């Protein structure tokens, strides 16, 4: 069958739709946000494919997995095995990295275990270990005429070691470099360490007439085995008046002795196993470290009051630490009531880290009695470290943790691996070095590795198939526009679009055919310049013989598709119909299609009639050096709509998310997150508040939903509790909460869904078979407000709820903000795990819009157009412009060209991603950026502004 036939699809808002989708093609499903695209692609097509897979398993396996509900559809034919690659479900484990999820790190571990050359972690000299046979060969092939001693080094208490040597029948030993006859008494200094080696054999190297060794190999082999058994695997070959060789069955450094390395295995290079992980950070690469900026958050305060953690605790504790500060101030001649900012750098260092052995007179009180002591001043941060690790007696570690920030582990420098593993090299690089490379750098290193002269023919033969697997995976990651990511980047820091493209590259590496791939906006977070590479990847998947179904709003992807399905015409109840099912010309010519109207130019997002001009109020960041930023200075005009753009990996998130936002949060709200490295932030006096609206989930369980996050649900529960029936039964507002016992369904604990573990597939949430997804018990559902019970109210879309609660101003105002950001189609009780990153971000934005603003707020948004149709972007722009009109500043990280073109001011970073990025390309109105020849964004912006 050449078509996927769908008949009578009714999932969510789909209206009994019938359509045929061609197999083996790139199919784009588009439409306004909430029109039913995901309901068709994921909740119908993919869900049915997953259900059929489970049905194909044995009865026993199906019992373990539970019953998976059939999608609400009459018929689906021609369905292939389905794989979904969406933007949810990225690993939240700090041990999960780009390298581990793509299996690249697994192949690197295998490569280093097979051909890695161990080196000494201290002196970096190459290490080698010998088999007994290799030791025998080395001895018999020494130059002719040499006299040789074979010695076994021993450790332990001197007298007992000598007694053991005598007991074993050996008559000579070398002690501290001198040979002694053990038949005579040997006097040694008792309290001094000695080097003792038993002399196992004495040899003279001779040759026969034909040049072959004249030594008895059997005798040499017996002596070597005896020495190794006596010493635990070590042998010293001393050439009289010549060199000395330390041979060992273990990897050994001539200067620093044997290392704790056995036969190298892949697990030795894993930071998730005890064999390979750094013992200090246990393989996490970070440790909590007290941050001076958090310990003394306000340096304008007097010295006695400035040290925040020393103000914690009971009265006795506070008095003790105040005494310590007075003693410190008295010793250095400082006024304890003077501000910390007046201290010299030397005094501040001594206050924070101690006097370094220099004693001072400490005056303090014990049970009200004055005491004094001559001792060094411990220092604030060493004192906090001691208390945090439990060596102190106050037990306030949980309180103290708020003054720490994660720092790179000092023992492993953030590489996660122990020193012995980091010293195993291939062509001068350790596995930690490769893991810290960008994907582009790692691809270049791996591509030339097999050809390098440093590898022996044997190593080249071993490395070639492993390197092939590594380069293939790295190539696919480059093809989906991720060359700027480092392999050690933790997956929890990736955006939804980046994580989806990582998984897409993994599927490319699998090389499957005959599969139905369902993707959710793979272009999310991708600069227009990289779209062609992504499209080539999708075409490659298709050309392998797969069907590729993509839910997408991106114009370039829609135009490149083989087949287009446009769902609409609007969102929620006014959507769910097939508007277009055909080719691009069909889409462009259909008057009902909003997508077609925007693509044909009949509609467009208007450019502002007049851009706002900076009026002398600037926020200025100087010397930004976080991650790949190249010591740049950036000025942001306040009271304007500002966009930060640039290719993926150019440093946008490093500048805004890692530097500006944490710095403002610290200064304005006492935030604890450490800001990226920079010199100064100027102009903060113009701001009173900073609001960061990112794409992180509003909750991680089905208990979180738009109603709870926006605090609408509290008022709704009070309305139900105020009904006559509820009062008669004695129900209060808590009765209508699904988070506490009483009114909720206890079978699912008020979640409405039961989590089903799918073993090697993503876990599923299926409706509770007792409450059927309503979350509440029967008695609670008996209570009705204006004809609806609490479960039916949560099942209302935001558009319907706005009509239903029109007479309740506190609810209607908050619902109006959700309507304004284009979320009419969401249900009040829609579980948080089912929301995309873009939807979660707009729920947060709506919550901020419902608050009162004084006009001195900076709003920071990270790619707010994610998941938005062009019509919805138009609405979003109206909301953002409204915020700026109120005197606020909106700062957006964005790739979407319509939004960039509508900005007052654009800051572009680049010109490339990773190490070739981090420079300021230009700043000014969009027309200025469009006129910069080297600007990647400018090239596309010129076309947009030309309309």
PDB file of C-alpha atoms in Angstrom, residues 3 103 128 255 264 314 347 377 381 407 497 499 554 584 609 625 639 710 744 751 815:
ATOM      1  CA  UNK A   3      -0.861   5.434   1.368  1.00  0.00           C
ATOM      2  CA  UNK A 103      26.847   6.450  21.890  1.00  0.00           C
ATOM      3  CA  UNK A 128      54.600   0.164  30.021  1.00  0.00           C
ATOM      4  CA  UNK A 255      60.066   7.748  38.982  1.00  0.00           C
ATOM      5  CA  UNK A 264      42.336  -1.549  30.305  1.00  0.00           C
ATOM      6  CA  UNK A 314      20.841  30.889  67.593  1.00  0.00           C
ATOM      7  CA  UNK A 347      42.338  42.078  54.350  1.00  0.00           C
ATOM      8  CA  UNK A 377      41.940  33.108  62.029  1.00  0.00           C
ATOM      9  CA  UNK A 381      34.887  30.085  53.710  1.00  0.00           C
ATOM     10  CA  UNK A 407      32.065  24.881  40.397  1.00  0.00           C
ATOM     11  CA  UNK A 497      14.985  21.661  19.462  1.00  0.00           C
ATOM     12  CA  UNK A 499      17.666  17.568  21.955  1.00  0.00           C
ATOM     13  CA  UNK A 554       8.749  26.851   9.312  1.00  0.00           C
ATOM     14  CA  UNK A 584       2.266  23.340  -2.121  1.00  0.00           C
ATOM     15  CA  UNK A 609       5.469  52.102  11.279  1.00  0.00           C
ATOM     16  CA  UNK A 625      33.845  36.011  28.681  1.00  0.00           C
ATOM     17  CA  UNK A 639      12.452  50.993  26.947  1.00  0.00           C
ATOM     18  CA  UNK A 710      -1.741  30.763  36.877  1.00  0.00           C
ATOM     19  CA  UNK A 744      -9.519  13.041  44.952  1.00  0.00           C
ATOM     20  CA  UNK A 751      -3.260  12.448  38.922  1.00  0.00           C
ATOM     21  CA  UNK A 815      -7.788  33.894  31.414  1.00  0.00           C
TER      22      UNK A 815
END
